PDB file of C-alpha atoms and ligand atoms in Angstrom:
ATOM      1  CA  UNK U   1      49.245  66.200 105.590  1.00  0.00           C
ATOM      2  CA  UNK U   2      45.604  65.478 104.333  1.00  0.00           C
ATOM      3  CA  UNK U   3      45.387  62.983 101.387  1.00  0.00           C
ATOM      4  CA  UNK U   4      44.263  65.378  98.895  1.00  0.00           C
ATOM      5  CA  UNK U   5      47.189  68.128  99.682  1.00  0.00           C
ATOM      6  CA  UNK U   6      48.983  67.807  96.815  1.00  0.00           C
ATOM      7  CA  UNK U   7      46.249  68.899  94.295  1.00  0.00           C
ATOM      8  CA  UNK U   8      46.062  72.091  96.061  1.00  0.00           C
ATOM      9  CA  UNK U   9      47.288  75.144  93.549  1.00  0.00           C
ATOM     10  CA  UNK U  10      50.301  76.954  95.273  1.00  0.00           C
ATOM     11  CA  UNK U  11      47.284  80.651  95.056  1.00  0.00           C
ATOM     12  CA  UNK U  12      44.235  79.126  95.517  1.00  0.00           C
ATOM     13  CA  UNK U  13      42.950  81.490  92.256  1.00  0.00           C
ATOM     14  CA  UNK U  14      40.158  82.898  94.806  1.00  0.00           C
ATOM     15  CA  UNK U  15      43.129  85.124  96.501  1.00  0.00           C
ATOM     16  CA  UNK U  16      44.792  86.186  93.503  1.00  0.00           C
ATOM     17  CA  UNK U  17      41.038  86.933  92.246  1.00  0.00           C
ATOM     18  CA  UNK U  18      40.072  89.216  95.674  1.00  0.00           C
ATOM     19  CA  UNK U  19      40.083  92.849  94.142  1.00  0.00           C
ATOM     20  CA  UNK U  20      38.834  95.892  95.668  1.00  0.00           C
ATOM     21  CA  UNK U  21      38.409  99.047  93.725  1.00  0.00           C
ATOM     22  CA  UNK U  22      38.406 101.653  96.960  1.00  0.00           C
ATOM     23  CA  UNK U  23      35.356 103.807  95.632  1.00  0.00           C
ATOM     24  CA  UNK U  24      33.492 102.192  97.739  1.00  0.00           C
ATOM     25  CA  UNK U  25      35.358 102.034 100.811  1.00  0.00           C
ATOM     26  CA  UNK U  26      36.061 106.056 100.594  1.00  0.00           C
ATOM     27  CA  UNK U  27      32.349 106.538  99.896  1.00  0.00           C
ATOM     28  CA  UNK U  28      31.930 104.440 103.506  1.00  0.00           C
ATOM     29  CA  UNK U  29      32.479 107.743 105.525  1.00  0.00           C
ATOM     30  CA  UNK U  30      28.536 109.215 106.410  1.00  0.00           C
ATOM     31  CA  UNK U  31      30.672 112.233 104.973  1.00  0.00           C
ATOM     32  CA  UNK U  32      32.432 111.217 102.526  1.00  0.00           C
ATOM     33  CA  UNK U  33      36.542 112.480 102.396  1.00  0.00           C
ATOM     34  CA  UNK U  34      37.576 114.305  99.681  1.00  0.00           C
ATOM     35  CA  UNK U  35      41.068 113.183  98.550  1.00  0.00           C
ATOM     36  CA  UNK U  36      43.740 113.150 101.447  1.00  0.00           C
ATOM     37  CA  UNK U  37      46.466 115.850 101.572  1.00  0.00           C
ATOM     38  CA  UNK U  38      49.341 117.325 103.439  1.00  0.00           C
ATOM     39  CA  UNK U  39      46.761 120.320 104.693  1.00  0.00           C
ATOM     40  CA  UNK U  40      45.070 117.584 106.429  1.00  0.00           C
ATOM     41  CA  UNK U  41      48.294 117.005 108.472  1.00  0.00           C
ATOM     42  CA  UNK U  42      49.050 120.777 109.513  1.00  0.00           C
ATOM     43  CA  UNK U  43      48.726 120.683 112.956  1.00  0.00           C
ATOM     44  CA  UNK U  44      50.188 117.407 113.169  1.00  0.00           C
ATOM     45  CA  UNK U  45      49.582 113.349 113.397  1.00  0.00           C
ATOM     46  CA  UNK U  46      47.369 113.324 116.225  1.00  0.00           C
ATOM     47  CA  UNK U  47      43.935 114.896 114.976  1.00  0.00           C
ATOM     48  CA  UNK U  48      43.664 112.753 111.469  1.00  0.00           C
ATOM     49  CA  UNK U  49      44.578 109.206 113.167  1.00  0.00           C
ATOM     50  CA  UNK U  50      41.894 110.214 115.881  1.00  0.00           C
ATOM     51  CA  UNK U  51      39.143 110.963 113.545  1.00  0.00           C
ATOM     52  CA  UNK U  52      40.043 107.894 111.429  1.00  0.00           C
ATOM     53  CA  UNK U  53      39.821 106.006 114.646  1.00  0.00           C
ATOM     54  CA  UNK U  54      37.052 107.486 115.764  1.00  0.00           C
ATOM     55  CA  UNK U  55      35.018 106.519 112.436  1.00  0.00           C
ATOM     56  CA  UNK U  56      35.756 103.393 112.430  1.00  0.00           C
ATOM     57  CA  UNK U  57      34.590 103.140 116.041  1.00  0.00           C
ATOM     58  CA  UNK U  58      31.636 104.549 115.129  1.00  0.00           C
ATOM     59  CA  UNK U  59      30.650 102.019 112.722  1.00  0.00           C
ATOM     60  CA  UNK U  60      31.136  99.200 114.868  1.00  0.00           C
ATOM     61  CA  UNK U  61      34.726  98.237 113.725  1.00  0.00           C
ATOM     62  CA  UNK U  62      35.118  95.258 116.346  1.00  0.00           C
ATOM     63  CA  UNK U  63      38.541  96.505 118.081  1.00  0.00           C
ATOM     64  CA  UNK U  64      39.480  99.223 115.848  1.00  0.00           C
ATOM     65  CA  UNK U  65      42.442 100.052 118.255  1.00  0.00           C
ATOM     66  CA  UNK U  66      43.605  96.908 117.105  1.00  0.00           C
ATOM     67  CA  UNK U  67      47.600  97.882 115.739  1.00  0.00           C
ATOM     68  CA  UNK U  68      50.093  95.475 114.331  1.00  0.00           C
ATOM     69  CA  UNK U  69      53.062  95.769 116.124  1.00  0.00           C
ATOM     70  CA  UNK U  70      56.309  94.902 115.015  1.00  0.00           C
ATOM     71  CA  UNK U  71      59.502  95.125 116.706  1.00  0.00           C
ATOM     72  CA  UNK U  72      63.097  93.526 116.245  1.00  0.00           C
ATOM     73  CA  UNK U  73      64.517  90.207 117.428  1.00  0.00           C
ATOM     74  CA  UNK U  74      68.422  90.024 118.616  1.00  0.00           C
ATOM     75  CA  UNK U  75      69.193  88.623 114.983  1.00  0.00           C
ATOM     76  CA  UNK U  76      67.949  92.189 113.711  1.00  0.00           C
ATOM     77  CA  UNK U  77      64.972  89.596 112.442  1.00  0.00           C
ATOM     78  CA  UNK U  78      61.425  91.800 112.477  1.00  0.00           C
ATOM     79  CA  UNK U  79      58.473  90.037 114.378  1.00  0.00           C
ATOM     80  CA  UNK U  80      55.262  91.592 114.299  1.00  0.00           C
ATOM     81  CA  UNK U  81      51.845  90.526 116.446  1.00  0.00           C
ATOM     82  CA  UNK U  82      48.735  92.493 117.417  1.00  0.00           C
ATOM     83  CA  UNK U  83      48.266  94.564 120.628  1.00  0.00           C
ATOM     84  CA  UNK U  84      45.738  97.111 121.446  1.00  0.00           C
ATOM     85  CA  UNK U  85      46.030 100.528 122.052  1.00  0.00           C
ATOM     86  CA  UNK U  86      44.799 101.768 124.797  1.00  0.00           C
ATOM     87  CA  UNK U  87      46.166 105.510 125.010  1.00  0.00           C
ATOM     88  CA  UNK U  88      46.454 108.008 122.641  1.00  0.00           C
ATOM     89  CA  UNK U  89      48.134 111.439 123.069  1.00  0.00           C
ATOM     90  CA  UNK U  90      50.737 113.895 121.882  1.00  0.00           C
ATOM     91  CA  UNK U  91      52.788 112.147 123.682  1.00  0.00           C
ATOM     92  CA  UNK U  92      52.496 109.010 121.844  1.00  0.00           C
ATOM     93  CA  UNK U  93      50.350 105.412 121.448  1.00  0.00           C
ATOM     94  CA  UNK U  94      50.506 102.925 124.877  1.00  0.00           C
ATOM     95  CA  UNK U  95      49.861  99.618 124.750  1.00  0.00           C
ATOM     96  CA  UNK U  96      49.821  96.974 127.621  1.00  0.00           C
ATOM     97  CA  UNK U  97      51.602  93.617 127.862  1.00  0.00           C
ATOM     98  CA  UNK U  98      53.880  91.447 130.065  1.00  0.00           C
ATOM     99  CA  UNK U  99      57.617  92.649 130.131  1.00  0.00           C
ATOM    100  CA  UNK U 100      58.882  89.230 129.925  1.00  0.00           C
ATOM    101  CA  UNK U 101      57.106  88.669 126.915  1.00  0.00           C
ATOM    102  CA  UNK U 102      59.077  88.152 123.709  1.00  0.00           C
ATOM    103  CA  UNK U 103      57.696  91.573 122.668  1.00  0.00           C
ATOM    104  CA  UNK U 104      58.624  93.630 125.465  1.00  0.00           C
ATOM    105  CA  UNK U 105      62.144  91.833 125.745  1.00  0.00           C
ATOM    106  CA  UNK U 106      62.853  92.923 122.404  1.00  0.00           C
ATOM    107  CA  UNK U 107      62.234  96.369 123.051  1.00  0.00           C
ATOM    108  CA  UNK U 108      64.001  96.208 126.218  1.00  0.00           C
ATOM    109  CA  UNK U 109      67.234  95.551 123.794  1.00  0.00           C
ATOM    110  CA  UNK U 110      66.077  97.536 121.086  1.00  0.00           C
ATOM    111  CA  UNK U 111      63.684 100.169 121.872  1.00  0.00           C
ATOM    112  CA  UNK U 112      62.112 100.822 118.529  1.00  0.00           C
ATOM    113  CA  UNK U 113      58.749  99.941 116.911  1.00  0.00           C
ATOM    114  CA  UNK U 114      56.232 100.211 114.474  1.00  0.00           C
ATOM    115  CA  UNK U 115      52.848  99.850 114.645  1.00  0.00           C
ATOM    116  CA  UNK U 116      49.729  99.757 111.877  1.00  0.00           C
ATOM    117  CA  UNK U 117      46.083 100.364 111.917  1.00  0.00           C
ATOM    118  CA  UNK U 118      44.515  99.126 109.347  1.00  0.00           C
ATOM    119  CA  UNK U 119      40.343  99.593 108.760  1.00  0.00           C
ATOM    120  CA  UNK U 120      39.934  98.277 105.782  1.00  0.00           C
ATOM    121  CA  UNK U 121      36.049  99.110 105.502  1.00  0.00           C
ATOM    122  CA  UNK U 122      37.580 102.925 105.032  1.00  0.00           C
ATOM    123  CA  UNK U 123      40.317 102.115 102.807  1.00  0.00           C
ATOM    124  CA  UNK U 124      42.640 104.145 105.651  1.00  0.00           C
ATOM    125  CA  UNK U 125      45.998 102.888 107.266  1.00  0.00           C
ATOM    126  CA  UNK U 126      48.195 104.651 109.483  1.00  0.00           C
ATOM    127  CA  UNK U 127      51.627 103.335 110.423  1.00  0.00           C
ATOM    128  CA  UNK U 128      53.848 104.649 113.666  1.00  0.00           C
ATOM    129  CA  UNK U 129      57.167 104.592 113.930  1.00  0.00           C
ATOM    130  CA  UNK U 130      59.129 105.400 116.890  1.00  0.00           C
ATOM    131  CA  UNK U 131      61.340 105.058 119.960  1.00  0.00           C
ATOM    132  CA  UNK U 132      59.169 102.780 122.951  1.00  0.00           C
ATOM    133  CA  UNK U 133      59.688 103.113 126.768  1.00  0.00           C
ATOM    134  CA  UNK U 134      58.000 102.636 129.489  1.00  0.00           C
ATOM    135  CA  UNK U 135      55.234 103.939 131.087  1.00  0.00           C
ATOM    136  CA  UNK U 136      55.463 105.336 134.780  1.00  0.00           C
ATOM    137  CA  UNK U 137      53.737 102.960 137.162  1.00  0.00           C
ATOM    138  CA  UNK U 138      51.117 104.956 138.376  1.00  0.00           C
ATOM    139  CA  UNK U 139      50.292 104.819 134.880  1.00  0.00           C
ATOM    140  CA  UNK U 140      49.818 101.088 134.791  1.00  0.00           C
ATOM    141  CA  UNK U 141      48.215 100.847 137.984  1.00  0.00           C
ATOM    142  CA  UNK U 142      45.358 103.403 137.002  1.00  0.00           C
ATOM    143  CA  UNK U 143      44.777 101.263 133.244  1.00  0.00           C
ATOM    144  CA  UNK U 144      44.777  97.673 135.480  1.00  0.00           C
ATOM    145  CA  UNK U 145      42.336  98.766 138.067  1.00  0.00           C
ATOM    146  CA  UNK U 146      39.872  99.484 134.971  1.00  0.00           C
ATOM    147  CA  UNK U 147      40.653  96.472 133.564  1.00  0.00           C
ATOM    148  CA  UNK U 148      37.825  93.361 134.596  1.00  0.00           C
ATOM    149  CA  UNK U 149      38.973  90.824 137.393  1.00  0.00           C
ATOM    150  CA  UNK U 150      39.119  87.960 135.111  1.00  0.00           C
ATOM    151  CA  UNK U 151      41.620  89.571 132.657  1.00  0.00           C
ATOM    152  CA  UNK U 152      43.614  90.394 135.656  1.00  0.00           C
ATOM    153  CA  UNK U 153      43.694  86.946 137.313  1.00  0.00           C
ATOM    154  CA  UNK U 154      44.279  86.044 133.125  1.00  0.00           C
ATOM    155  CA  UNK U 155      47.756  87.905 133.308  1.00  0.00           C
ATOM    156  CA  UNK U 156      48.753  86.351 136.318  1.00  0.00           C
ATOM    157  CA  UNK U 157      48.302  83.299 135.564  1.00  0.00           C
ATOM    158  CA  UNK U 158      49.999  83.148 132.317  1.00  0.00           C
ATOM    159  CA  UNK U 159      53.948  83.673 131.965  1.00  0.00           C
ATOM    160  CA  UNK U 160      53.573  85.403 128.445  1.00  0.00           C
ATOM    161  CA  UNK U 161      55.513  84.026 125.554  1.00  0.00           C
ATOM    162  CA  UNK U 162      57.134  81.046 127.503  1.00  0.00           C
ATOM    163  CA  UNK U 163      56.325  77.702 126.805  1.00  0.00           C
ATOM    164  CA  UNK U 164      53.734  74.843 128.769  1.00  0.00           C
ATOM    165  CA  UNK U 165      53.111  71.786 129.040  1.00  0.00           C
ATOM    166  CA  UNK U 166      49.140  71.828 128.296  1.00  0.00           C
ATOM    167  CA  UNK U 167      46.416  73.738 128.499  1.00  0.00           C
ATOM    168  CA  UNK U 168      44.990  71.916 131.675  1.00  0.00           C
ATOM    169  CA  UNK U 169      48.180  73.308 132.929  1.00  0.00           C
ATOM    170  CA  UNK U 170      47.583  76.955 132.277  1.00  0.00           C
ATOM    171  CA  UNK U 171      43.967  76.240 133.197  1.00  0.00           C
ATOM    172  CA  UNK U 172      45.007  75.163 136.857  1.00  0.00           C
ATOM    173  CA  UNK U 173      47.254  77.947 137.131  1.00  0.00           C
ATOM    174  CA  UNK U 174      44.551  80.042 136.690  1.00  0.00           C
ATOM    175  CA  UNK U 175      42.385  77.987 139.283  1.00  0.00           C
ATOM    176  CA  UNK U 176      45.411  78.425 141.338  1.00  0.00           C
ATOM    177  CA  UNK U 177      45.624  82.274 141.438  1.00  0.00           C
ATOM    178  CA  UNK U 178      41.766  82.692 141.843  1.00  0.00           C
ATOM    179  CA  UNK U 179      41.678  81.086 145.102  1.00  0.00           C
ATOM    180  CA  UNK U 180      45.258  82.774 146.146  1.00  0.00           C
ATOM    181  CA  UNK U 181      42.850  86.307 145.411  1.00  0.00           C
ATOM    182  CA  UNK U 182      39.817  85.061 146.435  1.00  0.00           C
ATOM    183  CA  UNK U 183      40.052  86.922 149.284  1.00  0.00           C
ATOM    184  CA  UNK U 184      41.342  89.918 148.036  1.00  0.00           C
ATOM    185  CA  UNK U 185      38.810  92.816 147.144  1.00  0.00           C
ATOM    186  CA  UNK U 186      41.161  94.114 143.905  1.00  0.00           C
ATOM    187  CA  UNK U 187      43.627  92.333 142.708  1.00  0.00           C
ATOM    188  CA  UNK U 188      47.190  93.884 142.914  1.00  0.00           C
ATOM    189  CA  UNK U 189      48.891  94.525 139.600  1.00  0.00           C
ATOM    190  CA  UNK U 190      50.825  91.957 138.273  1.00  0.00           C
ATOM    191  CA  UNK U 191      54.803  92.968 138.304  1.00  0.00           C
ATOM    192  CA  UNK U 192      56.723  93.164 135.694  1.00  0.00           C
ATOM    193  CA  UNK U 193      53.517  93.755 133.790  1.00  0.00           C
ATOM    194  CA  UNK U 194      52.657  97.763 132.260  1.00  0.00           C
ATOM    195  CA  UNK U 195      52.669 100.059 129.717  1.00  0.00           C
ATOM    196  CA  UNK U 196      54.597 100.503 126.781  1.00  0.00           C
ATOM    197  CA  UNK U 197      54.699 104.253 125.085  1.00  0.00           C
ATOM    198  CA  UNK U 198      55.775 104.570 121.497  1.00  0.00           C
ATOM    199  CA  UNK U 199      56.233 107.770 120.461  1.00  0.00           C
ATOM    200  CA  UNK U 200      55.719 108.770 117.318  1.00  0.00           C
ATOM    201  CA  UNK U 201      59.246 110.040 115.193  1.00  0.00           C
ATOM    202  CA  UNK U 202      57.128 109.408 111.391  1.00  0.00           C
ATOM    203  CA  UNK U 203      53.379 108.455 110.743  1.00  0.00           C
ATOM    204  CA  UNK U 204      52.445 107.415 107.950  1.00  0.00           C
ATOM    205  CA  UNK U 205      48.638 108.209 106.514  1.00  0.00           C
ATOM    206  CA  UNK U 206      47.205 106.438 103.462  1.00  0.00           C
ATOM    207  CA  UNK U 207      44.172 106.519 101.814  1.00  0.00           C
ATOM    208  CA  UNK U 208      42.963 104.110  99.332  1.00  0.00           C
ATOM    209  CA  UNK U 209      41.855 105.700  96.453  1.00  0.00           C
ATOM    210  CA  UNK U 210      40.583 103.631  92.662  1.00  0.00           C
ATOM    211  CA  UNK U 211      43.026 102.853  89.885  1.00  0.00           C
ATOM    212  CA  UNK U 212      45.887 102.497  92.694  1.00  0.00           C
ATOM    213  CA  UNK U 213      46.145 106.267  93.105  1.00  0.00           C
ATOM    214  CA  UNK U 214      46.488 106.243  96.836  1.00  0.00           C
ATOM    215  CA  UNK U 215      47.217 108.776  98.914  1.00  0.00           C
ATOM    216  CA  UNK U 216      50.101 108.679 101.116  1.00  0.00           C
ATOM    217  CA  UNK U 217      51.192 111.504 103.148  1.00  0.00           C
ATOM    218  CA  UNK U 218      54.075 111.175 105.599  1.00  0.00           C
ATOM    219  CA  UNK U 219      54.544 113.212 108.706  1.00  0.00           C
ATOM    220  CA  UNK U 220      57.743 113.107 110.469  1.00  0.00           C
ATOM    221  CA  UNK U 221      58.926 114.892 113.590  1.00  0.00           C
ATOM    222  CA  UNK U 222      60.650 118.079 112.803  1.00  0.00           C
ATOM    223  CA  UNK U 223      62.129 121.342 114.866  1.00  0.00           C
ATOM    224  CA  UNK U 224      59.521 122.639 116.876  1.00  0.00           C
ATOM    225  CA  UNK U 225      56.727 120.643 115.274  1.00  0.00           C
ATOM    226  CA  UNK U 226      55.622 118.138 112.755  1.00  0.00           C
ATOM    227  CA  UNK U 227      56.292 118.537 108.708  1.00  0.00           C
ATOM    228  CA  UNK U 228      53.666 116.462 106.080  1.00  0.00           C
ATOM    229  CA  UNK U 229      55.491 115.072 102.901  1.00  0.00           C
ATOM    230  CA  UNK U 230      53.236 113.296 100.027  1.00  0.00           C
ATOM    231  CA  UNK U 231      54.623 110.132  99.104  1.00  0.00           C
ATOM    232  CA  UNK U 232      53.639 108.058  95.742  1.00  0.00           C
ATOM    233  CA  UNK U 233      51.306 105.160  96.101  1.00  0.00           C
TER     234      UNK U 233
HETATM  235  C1  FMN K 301      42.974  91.610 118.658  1.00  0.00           C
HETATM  236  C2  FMN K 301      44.148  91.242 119.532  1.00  0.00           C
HETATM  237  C3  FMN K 301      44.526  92.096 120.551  1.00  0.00           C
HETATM  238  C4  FMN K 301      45.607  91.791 121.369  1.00  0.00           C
HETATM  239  N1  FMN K 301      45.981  92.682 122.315  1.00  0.00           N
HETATM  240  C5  FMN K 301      47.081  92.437 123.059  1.00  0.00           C
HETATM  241  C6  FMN K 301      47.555  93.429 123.970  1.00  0.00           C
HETATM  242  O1  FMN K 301      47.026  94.541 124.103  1.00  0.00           O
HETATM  243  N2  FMN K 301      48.660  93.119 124.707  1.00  0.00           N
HETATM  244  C7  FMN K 301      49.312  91.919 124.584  1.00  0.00           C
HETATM  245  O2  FMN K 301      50.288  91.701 125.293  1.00  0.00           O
HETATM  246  N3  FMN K 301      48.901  90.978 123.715  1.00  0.00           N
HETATM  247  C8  FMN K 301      47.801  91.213 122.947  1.00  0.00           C
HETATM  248  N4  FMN K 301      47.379  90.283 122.024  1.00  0.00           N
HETATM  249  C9  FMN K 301      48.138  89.028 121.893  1.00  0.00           C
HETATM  250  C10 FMN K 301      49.408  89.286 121.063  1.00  0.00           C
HETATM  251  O3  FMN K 301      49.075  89.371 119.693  1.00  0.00           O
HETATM  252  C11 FMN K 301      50.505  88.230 121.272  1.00  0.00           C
HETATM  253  O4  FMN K 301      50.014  86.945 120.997  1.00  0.00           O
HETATM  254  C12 FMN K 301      51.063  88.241 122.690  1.00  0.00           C
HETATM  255  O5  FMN K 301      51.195  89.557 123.201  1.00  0.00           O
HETATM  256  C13 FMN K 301      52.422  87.558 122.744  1.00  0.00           C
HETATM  257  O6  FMN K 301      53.299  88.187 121.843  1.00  0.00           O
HETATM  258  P1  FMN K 301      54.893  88.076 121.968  1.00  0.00           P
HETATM  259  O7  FMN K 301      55.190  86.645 122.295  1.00  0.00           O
HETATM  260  O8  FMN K 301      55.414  88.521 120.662  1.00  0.00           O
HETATM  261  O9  FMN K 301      55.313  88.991 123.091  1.00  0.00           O
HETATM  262  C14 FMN K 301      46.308  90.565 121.181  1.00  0.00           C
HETATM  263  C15 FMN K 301      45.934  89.714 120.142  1.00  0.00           C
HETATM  264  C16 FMN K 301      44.877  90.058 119.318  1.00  0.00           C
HETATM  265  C17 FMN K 301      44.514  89.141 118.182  1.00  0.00           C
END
């Protein structure tokens, strides 16, 4: 504990001060959006979270397939971390990870997640829910092939989520594997390593909008197709 600890106020007043008003965020777009509604949603989830994540792309959003993922421990306790997605499709959202992480252990006993977006320049959020399984492995071999050497010879040097000693340790595993490869022209794909598809049962679209008069438009899965519900900010 630093000396001076105790004359710290419980909200330094600079957070409770931070205030956006949203004008400015929806005025972001090079064409700006008129107010979000359920017409937007007609032909599903797929198209809006796209262009959303196409925009902020477009103006240099570092990682805006960034998604907070949360997910369920054995306690029913949530736990939540950041993964990126790397495929997008009717089918669902696929993200990449070890499958003895903590992550991908709790899905293996409860398959279920959720996953946000948020791009804050835009005012726009977008939060998945759904069942998650896993990808087939040609699936996973095609996404690590494209993925640079080092961030292979990364995954297999690191057991995710367990515990070591220090990080000379994980440093001379990683010297370790690059001379057990350095022979090898592309580096085989770590197992127990892959894809993880969510698939989309609700998505949730909002739109930050002044005075706190956000719009919110669920879209759940429905018979045959998708139906778009507003919801109150
Ligand atoms: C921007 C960002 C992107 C990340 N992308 C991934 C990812 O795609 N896959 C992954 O396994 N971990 C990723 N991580 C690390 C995870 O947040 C997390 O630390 C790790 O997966 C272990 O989580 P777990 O112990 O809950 O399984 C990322 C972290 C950040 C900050």
């Amino acid at each position: 504990m630093s000396p001076d600890s105790d004359n710290l106020p419980a909200v330094p007043a600079d957070l409770a001060a931070m205030r956006v008003g949203y004008a400015a965020q929806a005025m972001n777009s090079p064409a700006p959006e008129s107010n979000l509604d359920v017409a937007a949603l007609e032909d599903g989830w797929l198209p809006l979270l796209r262009r959303w994540l196409d925009q902020a792309r477009s103006a240099g959003v570092v990682e805006p397939n960034a998604m907070v993922l949360a997910t369920v421990d054995e306690a029913g306790r949530p736990a939540s971390r950041t993964v990126l997605c790397k495929g997008l499709s009717e089918e669902g959202l696929v993200f990449y990870t070890n499958y003895g992480s903590t992550k991908a252990r709790q899905l293996a006993a409860v398959p279920y997640a959720s996953a946000t977006f948020a791009w804050t320049a835009f005012a726009h959020q977008v939060t998945v829910r759904g069942p998650v399984e896993r990808v087939a492995p040609e699936v996973t071999a095609a996404y690590w092939h494209t993925r640079p050497r080092g961030s292979q010879l990364g995954a297999w040097a690191s057991q995710q989520s367990q515990p070591i000693e220090s990080r000379s340790a994980l440093d001379a595993r990683l010297a370790e594997v690059t001379a057990r490869f350095a022979d090898t022209e592309q580096v085989p794909v770590l197992p127990d390593w892959g894809g993880l598809l969510l698939r989309p049962e609700t998505v949730e679209f909002w739109q930050g909008r002044a005075n706190r008069m956000h719009n919110r438009v669920l879209v759940t899965r429905a018979e045959g197709g998708w139906t778009a519900t507003r919801l109150q900010p």
